[in-house]
Coordinates of C-alpha atoms in Angstrom, one line a residue:
X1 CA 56.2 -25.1 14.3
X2 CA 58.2 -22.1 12.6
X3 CA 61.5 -22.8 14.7
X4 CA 62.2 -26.4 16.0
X5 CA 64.7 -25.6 19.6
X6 CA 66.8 -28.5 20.8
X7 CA 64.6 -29.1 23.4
X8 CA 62.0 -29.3 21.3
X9 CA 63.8 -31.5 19.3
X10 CA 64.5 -34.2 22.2
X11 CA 60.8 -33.6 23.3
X12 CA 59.4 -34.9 20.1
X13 CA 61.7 -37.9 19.9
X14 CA 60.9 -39.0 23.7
X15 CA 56.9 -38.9 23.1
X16 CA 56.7 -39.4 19.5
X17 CA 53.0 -38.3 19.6
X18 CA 52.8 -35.4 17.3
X19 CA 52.6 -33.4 20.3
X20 CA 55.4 -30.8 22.0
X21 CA 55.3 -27.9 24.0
X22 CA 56.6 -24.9 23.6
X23 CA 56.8 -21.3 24.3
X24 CA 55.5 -18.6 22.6
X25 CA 56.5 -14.7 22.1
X26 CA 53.2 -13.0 22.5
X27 CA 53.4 -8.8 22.5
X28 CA 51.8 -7.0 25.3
X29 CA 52.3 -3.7 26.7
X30 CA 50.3 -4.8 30.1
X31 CA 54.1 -5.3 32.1
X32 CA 54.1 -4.4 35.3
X33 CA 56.9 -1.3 34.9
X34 CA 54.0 0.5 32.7
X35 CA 51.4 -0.4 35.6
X36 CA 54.0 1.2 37.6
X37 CA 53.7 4.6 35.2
X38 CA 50.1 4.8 34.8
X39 CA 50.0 5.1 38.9
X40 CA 53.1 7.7 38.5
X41 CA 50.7 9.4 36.0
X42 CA 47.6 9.3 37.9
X43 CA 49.3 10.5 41.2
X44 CA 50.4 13.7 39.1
X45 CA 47.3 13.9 38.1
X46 CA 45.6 14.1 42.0
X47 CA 48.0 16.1 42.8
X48 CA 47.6 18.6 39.8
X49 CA 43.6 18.6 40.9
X50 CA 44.2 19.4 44.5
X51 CA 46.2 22.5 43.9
X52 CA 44.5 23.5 41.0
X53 CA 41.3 23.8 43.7
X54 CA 43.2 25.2 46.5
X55 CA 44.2 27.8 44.6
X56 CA 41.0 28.5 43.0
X57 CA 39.5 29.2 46.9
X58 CA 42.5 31.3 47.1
X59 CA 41.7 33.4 44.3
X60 CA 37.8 33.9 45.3
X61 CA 39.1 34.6 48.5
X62 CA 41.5 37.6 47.6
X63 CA 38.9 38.9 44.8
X64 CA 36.4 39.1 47.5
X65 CA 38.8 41.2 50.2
X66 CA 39.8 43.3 46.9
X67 CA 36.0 44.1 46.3
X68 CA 35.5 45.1 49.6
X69 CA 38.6 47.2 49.8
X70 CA 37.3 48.6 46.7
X71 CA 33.9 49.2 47.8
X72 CA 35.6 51.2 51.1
X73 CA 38.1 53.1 48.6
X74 CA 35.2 54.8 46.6
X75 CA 33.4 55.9 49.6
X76 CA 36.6 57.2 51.9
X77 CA 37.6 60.7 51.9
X78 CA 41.0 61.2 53.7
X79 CA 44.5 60.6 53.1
X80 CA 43.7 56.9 54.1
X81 CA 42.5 56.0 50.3
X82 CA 46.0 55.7 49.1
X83 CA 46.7 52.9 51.6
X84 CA 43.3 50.7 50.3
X85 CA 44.8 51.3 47.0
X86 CA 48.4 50.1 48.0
X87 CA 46.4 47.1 50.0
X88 CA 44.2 46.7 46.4
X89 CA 47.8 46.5 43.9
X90 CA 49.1 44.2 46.4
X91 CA 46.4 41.7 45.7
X92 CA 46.0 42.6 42.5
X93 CA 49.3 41.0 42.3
X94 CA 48.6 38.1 43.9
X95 CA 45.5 37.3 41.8
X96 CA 48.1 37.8 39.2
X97 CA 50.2 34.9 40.2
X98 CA 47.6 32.4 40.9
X99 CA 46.0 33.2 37.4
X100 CA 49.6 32.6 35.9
X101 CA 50.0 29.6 37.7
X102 CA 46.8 28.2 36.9
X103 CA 48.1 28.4 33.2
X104 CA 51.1 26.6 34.4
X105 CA 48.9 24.1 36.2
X106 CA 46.5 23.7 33.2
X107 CA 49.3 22.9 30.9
X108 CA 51.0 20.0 32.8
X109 CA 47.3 18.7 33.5
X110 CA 46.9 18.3 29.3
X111 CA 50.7 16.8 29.6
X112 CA 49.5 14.4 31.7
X113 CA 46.0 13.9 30.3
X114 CA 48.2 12.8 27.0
X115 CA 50.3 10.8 28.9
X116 CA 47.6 8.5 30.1
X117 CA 46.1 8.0 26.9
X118 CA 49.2 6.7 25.3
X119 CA 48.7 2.8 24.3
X120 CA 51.7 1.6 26.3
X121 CA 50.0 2.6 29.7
X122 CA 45.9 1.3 29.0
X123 CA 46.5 -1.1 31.9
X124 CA 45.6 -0.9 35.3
X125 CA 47.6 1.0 37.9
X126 CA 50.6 -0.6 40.1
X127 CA 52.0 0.6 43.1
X128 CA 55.7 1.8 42.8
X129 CA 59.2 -0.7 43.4
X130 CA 62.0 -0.7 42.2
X131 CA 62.8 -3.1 39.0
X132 CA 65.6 -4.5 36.9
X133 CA 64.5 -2.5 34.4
X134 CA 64.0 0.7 36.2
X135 CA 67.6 0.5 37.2
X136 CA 69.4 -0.9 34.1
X137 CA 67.2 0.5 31.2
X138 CA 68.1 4.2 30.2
X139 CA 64.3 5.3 29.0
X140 CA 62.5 3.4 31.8
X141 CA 65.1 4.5 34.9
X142 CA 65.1 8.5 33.7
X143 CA 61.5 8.2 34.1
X144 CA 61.9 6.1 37.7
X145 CA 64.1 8.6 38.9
X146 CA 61.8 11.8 37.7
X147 CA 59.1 10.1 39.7
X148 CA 61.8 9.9 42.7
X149 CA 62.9 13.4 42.5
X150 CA 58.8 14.4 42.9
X151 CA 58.7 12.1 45.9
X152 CA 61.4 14.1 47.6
X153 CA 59.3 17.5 47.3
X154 CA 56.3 16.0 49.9
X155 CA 58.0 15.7 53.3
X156 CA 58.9 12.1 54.8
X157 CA 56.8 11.3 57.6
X158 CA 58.1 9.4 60.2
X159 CA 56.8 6.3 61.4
X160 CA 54.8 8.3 64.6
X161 CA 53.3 10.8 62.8
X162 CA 52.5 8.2 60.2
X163 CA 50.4 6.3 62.7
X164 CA 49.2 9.9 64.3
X165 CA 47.9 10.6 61.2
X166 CA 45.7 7.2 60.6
X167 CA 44.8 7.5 64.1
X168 CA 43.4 10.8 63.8
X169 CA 41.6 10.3 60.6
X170 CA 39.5 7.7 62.6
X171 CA 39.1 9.6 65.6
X172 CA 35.5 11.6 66.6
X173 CA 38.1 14.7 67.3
X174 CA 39.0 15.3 63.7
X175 CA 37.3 18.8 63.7
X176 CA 39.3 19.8 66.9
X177 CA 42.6 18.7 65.6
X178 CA 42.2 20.1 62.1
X179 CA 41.4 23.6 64.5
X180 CA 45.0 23.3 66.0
X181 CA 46.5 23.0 63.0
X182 CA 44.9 25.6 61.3
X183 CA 45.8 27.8 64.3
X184 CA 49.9 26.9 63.8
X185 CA 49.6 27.5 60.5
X186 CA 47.9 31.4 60.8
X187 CA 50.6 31.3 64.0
X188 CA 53.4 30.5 61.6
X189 CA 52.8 33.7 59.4
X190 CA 53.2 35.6 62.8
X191 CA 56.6 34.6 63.2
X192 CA 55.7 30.9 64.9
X193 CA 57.8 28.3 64.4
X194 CA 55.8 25.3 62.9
X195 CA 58.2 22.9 62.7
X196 CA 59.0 22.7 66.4
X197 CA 55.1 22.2 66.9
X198 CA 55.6 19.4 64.6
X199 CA 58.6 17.8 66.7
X200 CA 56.4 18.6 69.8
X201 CA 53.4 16.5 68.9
X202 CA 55.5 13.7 67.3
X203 CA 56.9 13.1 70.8
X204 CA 53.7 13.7 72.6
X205 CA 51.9 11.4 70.5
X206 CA 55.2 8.5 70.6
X207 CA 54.9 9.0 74.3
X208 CA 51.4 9.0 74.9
X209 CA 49.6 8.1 71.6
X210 CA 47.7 10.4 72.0
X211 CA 47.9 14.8 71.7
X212 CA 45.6 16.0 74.2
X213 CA 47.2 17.9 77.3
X214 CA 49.4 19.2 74.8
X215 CA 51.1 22.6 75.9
X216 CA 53.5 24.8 75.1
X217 CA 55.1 28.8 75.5
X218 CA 56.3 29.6 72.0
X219 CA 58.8 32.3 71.9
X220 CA 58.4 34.8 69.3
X221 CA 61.6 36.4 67.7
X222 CA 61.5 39.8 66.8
X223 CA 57.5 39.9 67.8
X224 CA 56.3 42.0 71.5
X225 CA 54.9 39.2 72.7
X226 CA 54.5 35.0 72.8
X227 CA 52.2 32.6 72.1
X228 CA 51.1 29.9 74.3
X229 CA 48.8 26.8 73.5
X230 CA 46.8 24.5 75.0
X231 CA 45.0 21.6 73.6
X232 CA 42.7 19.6 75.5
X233 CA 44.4 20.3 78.3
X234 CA 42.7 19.9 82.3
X235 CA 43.2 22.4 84.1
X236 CA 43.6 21.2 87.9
X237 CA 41.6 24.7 90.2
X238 CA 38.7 24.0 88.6
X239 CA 39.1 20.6 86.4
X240 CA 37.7 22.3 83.6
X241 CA 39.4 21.5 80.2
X242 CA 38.4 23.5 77.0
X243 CA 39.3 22.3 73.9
X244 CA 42.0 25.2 73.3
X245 CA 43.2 28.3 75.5
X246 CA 45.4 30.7 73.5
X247 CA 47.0 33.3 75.6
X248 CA 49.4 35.8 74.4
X249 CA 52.3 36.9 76.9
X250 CA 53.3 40.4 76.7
X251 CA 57.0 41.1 76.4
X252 CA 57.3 44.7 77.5
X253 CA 54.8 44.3 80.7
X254 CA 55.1 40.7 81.4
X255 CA 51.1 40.1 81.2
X256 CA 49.6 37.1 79.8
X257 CA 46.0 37.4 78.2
X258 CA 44.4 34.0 78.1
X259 CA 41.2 33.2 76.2
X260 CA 39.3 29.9 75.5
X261 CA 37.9 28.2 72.3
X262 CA 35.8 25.3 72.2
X263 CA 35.4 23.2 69.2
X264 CA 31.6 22.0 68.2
X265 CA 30.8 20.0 65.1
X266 CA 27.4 21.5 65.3
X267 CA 25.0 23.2 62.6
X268 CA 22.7 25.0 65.5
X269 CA 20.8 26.7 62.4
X270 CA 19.2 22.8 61.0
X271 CA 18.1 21.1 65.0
X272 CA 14.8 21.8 66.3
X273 CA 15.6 23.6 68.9
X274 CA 19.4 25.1 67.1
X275 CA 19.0 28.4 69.1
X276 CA 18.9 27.0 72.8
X277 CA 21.7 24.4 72.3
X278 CA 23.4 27.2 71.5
X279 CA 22.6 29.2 74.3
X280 CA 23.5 26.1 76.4
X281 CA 27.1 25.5 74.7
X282 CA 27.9 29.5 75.2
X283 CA 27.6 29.3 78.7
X284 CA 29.1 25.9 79.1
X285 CA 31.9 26.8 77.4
X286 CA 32.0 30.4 77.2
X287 CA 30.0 31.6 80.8
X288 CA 31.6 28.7 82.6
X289 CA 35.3 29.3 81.6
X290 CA 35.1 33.2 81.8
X291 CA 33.8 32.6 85.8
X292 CA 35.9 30.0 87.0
X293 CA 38.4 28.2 84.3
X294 CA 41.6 28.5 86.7
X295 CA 39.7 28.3 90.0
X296 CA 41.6 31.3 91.1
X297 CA 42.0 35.3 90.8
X298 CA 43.3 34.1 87.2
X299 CA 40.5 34.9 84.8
X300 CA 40.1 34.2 81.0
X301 CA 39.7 37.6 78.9
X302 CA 37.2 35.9 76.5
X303 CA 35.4 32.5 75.5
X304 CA 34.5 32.0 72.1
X305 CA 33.0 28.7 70.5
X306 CA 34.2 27.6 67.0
X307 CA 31.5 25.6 65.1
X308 CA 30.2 24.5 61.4
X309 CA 27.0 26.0 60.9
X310 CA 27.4 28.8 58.1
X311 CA 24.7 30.6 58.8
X312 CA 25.4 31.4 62.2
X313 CA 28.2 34.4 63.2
X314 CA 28.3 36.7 66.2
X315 CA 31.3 38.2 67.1
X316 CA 30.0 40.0 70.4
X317 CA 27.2 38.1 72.1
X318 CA 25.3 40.3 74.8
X319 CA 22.4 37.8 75.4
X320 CA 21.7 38.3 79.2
X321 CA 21.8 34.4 79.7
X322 CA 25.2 34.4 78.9
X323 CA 26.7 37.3 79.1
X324 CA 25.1 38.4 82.8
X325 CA 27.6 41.7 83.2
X326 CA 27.3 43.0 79.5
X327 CA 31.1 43.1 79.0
X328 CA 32.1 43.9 75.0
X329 CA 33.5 41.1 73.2
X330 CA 34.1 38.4 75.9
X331 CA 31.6 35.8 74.3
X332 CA 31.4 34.9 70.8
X333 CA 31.0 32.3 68.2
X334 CA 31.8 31.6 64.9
X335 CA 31.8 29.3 61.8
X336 CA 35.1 27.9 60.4
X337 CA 34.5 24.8 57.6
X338 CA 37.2 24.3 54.4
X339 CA 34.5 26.5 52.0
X340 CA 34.4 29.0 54.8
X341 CA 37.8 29.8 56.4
X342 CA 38.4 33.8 56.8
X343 CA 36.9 34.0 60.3
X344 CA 39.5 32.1 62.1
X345 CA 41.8 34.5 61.0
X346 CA 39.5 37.2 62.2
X347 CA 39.3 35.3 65.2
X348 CA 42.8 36.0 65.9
X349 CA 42.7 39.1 65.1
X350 CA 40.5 40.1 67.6
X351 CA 42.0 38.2 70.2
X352 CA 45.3 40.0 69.7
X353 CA 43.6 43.5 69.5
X354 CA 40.3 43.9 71.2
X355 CA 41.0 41.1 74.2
X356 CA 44.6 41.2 74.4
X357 CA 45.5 45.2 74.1
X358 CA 48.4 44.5 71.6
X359 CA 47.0 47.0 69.2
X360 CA 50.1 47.6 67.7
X361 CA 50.8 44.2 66.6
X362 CA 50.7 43.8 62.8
X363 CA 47.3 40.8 62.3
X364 CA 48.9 39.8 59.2
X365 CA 52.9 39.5 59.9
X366 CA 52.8 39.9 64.1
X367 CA 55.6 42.5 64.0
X368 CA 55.7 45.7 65.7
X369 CA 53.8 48.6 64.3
X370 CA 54.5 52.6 65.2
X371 CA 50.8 54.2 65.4
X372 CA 50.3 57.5 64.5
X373 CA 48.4 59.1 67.2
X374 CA 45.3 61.8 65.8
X375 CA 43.0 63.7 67.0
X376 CA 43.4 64.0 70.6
X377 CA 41.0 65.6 72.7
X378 CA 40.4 66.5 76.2
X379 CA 37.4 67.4 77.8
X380 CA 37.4 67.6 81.8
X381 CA 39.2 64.4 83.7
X382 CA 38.4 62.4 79.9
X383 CA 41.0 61.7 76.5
X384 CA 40.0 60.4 73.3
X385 CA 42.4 59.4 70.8
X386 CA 42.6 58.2 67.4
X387 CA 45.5 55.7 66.1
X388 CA 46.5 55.1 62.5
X389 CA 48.8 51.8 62.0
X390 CA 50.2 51.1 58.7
X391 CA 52.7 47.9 58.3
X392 CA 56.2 48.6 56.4
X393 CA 56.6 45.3 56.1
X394 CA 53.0 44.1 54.5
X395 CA 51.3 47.4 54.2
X396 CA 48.9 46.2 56.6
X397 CA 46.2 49.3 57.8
X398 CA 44.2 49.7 60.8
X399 CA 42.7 52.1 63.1
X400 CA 42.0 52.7 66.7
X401 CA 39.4 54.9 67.0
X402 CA 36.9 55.9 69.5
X403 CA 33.0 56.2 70.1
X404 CA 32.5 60.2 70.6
X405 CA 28.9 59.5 72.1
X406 CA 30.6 57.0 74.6
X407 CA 33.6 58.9 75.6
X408 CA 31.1 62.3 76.3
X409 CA 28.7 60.4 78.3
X410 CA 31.9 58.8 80.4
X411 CA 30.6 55.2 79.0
X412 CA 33.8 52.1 79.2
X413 CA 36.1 54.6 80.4
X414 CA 39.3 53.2 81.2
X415 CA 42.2 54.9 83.9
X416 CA 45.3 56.1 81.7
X417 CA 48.1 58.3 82.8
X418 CA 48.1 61.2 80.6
X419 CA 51.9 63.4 80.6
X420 CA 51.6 62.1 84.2
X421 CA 47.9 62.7 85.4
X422 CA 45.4 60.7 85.6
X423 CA 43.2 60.5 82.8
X424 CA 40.3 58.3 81.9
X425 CA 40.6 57.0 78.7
X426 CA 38.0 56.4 75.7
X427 CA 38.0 52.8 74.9
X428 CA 39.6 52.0 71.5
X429 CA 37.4 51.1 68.6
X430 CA 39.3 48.8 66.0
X431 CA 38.4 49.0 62.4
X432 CA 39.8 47.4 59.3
X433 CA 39.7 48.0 55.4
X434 CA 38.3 44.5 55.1
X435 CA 36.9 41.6 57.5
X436 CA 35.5 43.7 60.6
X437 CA 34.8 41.9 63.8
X438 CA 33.0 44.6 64.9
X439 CA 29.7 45.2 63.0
X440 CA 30.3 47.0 59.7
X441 CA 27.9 49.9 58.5
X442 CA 26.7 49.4 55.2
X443 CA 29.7 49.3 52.8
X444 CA 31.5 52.0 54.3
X445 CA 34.7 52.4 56.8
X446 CA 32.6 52.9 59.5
X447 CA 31.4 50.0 62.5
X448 CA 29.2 50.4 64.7
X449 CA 30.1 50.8 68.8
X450 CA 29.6 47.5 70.3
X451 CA 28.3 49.6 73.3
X452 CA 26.1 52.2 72.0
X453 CA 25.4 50.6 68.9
X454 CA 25.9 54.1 66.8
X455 CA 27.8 54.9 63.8
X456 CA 30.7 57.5 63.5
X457 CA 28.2 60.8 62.5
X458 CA 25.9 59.6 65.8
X459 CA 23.3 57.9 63.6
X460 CA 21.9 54.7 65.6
X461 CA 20.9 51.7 63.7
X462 CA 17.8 50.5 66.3
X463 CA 17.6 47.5 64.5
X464 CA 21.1 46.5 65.3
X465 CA 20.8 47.7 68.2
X466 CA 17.3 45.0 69.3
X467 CA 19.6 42.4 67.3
X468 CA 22.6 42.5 69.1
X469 CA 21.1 42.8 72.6
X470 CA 18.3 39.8 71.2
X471 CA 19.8 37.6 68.8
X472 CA 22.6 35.7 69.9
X473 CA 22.2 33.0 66.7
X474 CA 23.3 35.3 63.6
X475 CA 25.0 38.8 63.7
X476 CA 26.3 40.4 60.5
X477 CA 26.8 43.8 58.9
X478 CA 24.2 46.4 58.6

């Protein structure tokens, strides 16, 4: 013994045995404070990994829209090639932050990295609490409350959406409900208010544990029109219930445009027989819904299914099976995955131009847009019209055209009142710098007609043309 203690002392009197007990100091750095660190450390660490990959996907994401804006630049001769480049600088910029903040993101990852090698923390990790020593110690409570303060930056869920959330991660509906709140997120950069969606399916979910039948009218400030969803939601005329109907009201006229989206977590392109389930899900859930969803005079404008399979893509189905009266751009299908994600916002985009007539909506910001009206003809009872939009608030650009060879031959005509006589009217063909709906020519800012299936100079592409009317699997640019 080095130090004799008073108990020690009356110990070794009682037994007289040569024999005490006693305690020893031993050093260790494995208390459970620094257990409590190395798991601070390591959740930085996560966290630092999951940004650091969303915004990689980011950045191959804008660097692909900016090649293809590039790509359209070089090859278009009007007035329209300083707008690409405006669109170009803007994401220029953009790439510019994300590669600055992956700097930023690199350098706390090597903080941390150094952290977690340092000899006081080579223990295993604990889960936070508060501690004597956390609250009384200077060093160890700064640290404590830095991990606090990075706690408050994530938002508190509440006990119900807590339990929502475990619930759903379970659940054979993940796909579908990851859907919805992609949708209210590309909503919310339209003017949508995401946090009332949020208060609405925390008391849907508290009432009902559950969020299907969910519905609701969102009102849009400062937009021409309003949004309204439905999730899972029967429908009583015909007791049909799609996974989502999206309809967009119409300030100005009072109108509502209502369209459908089903939800399959399908790869059609790997089964045996891929290209008839197909066929049989598009007129399930797109056929079906466009005849009779409402039971009524009420009709659905289009029906679109949402799926996995990357390899499959057409925006504008015509197979006869399916689409019995030929109509443009009522059927469609798509792929949306986490590696794969631009056509949902294409989606939308088409829903809000081609199927709902609010052409003169902004797709990126939702807010009102003056079009510039070109090149009007008239020929006989017919007028065809070209429109030029251009965002001041994101520098958005798109056009509504027309297909020449469709308005001479009198083909999709529409009834328009022209400085108050009645006119028929070419029907509009949308185009866009970058991610087309309709079917792109080449690398050029030309699509072809969805009807006709020609280009702007007349040209007919006969191999689109057998595709489209044939194929109803995969559809891409030519």
């Amino acid at each position: 013994m080095k130090k004799w203690k008073p108990s020690i002392i009356i110990e070794n009197s009682i037994k007289q045995n040569g024999r005490v007990t006693a305690d020893v100091i031993e050093k260790t750095y494995d208390i459970k404070e620094h257990q409590m660190i190395r798991f601070m450390a390591e959740e930085f660490q996560r966290r630092i990994e999951v940004e650091v990959a969303m915004e990689k996907k980011q950045l191959i994401l804008l660097m692909d829209e900016i090649r293809e804006l590039q790509d359209v630049e070089r090859k278009e001769q009007s007035n329209l090639v300083f707008k690409f480049r405006s669109l170009i600088n803007i994401l220029l910029s953009d790439c510019a932050k994300l590669q600055q903040r992956s700097l930023i993101w690199n350098d706390a990852a090597n903080k941390v990295n150094e952290i977690l090698d340092v000899p006081l923390l080579q223990c295993e990790p604990m889960t936070i609490e508060e501690t004597h020593t956390f609250r009384m110690h200077p060093i160890y409570s700064e640290v404590y409350e830095i991990y606090l303060a990075y706690e408050e930056l994530s938002p508190v869920l509440t006990e119900t959406f807590r339990a929502f959330i475990q619930s759903l991660l379970k659940s054979p509906t993940l796909y579908e409900v990851w859907v919805l709140l992609k949708i209210i997120h590309y909503f919310s950069e339209w003017g949508l208010d995401a946090h009332e969606f949020v208060v609405d399916i925390q008391k849907k979910y508290k009432d009902s544990k559950s969020i299907s039948g969910y519905k609701k009218q969102f009102r849009m400030e400062n937009r021409p029109f309003d949004i309204g969803i439905y999730y899972d939601f029967t429908f009583d005329g015909s007791g049909y219930r799609p996974d989502f109907v999206i309809g967009f009201f119409e300030k100005e006229n009072k109108q509502w445009s209502l369209h459908t989206l089903d939800a399959k977590y399908k790869c059609y392109s790997e089964m045996t027989k891929g290209e008839q389930t197909l066929l049989n899900d598009l007129k399930h859930s797109g056929t079906r819904y466009l005849n009779d969803l409402f039971g009524g005079e009420l009709k659905v404008k289009s029906a679109t299914l949402i799926h996995t399979d990357i390899k499959s893509l057409n925006w504008n189905v015509k197979e006869k099976q399916v689409n019995t009266e030929n109509n443009q751009h009522t059927i469609a299908h798509f792929h949306f995955t986490p590696s794969e994600s631009k056509n949902l916002q294409i989606y939308l985009k088409r829903l809000l131009h081609e199927n709902s007539g609010l052409d003169h909506c902004c797709p990126k910001c939702g807010q009102f847009v003056e079009g510039t009206i070109q090149n009007t003809k008239e020929f006989q009872n017919k007028i065809s019209r070209k429109i030029l939009y251009n965002c001041s608030v994101c520098e958005e650009v798109w056009v509504a055209n027309f297909c020449s060879s469709c308005s001479y031959h009198g083909r999709n005509m529409k009834l328009f009142y022209y400085n108050g006589y009645p006119k028929y009217l070419a029907r509009q063909l949308y185009k866009y710098p970058t991610h087309n709906y309709n079917i792109q020519v080449g690398e050029s800012w030309d699509v072809h007609c969805p009807n006709c299936y020609k280009t702007f100079d007349h040209k007919i592409n006969y191999i689109v043309k057998h595709t489209v009317k044939n194929e109803p699997m995969i559809i891409r640019s030519f």
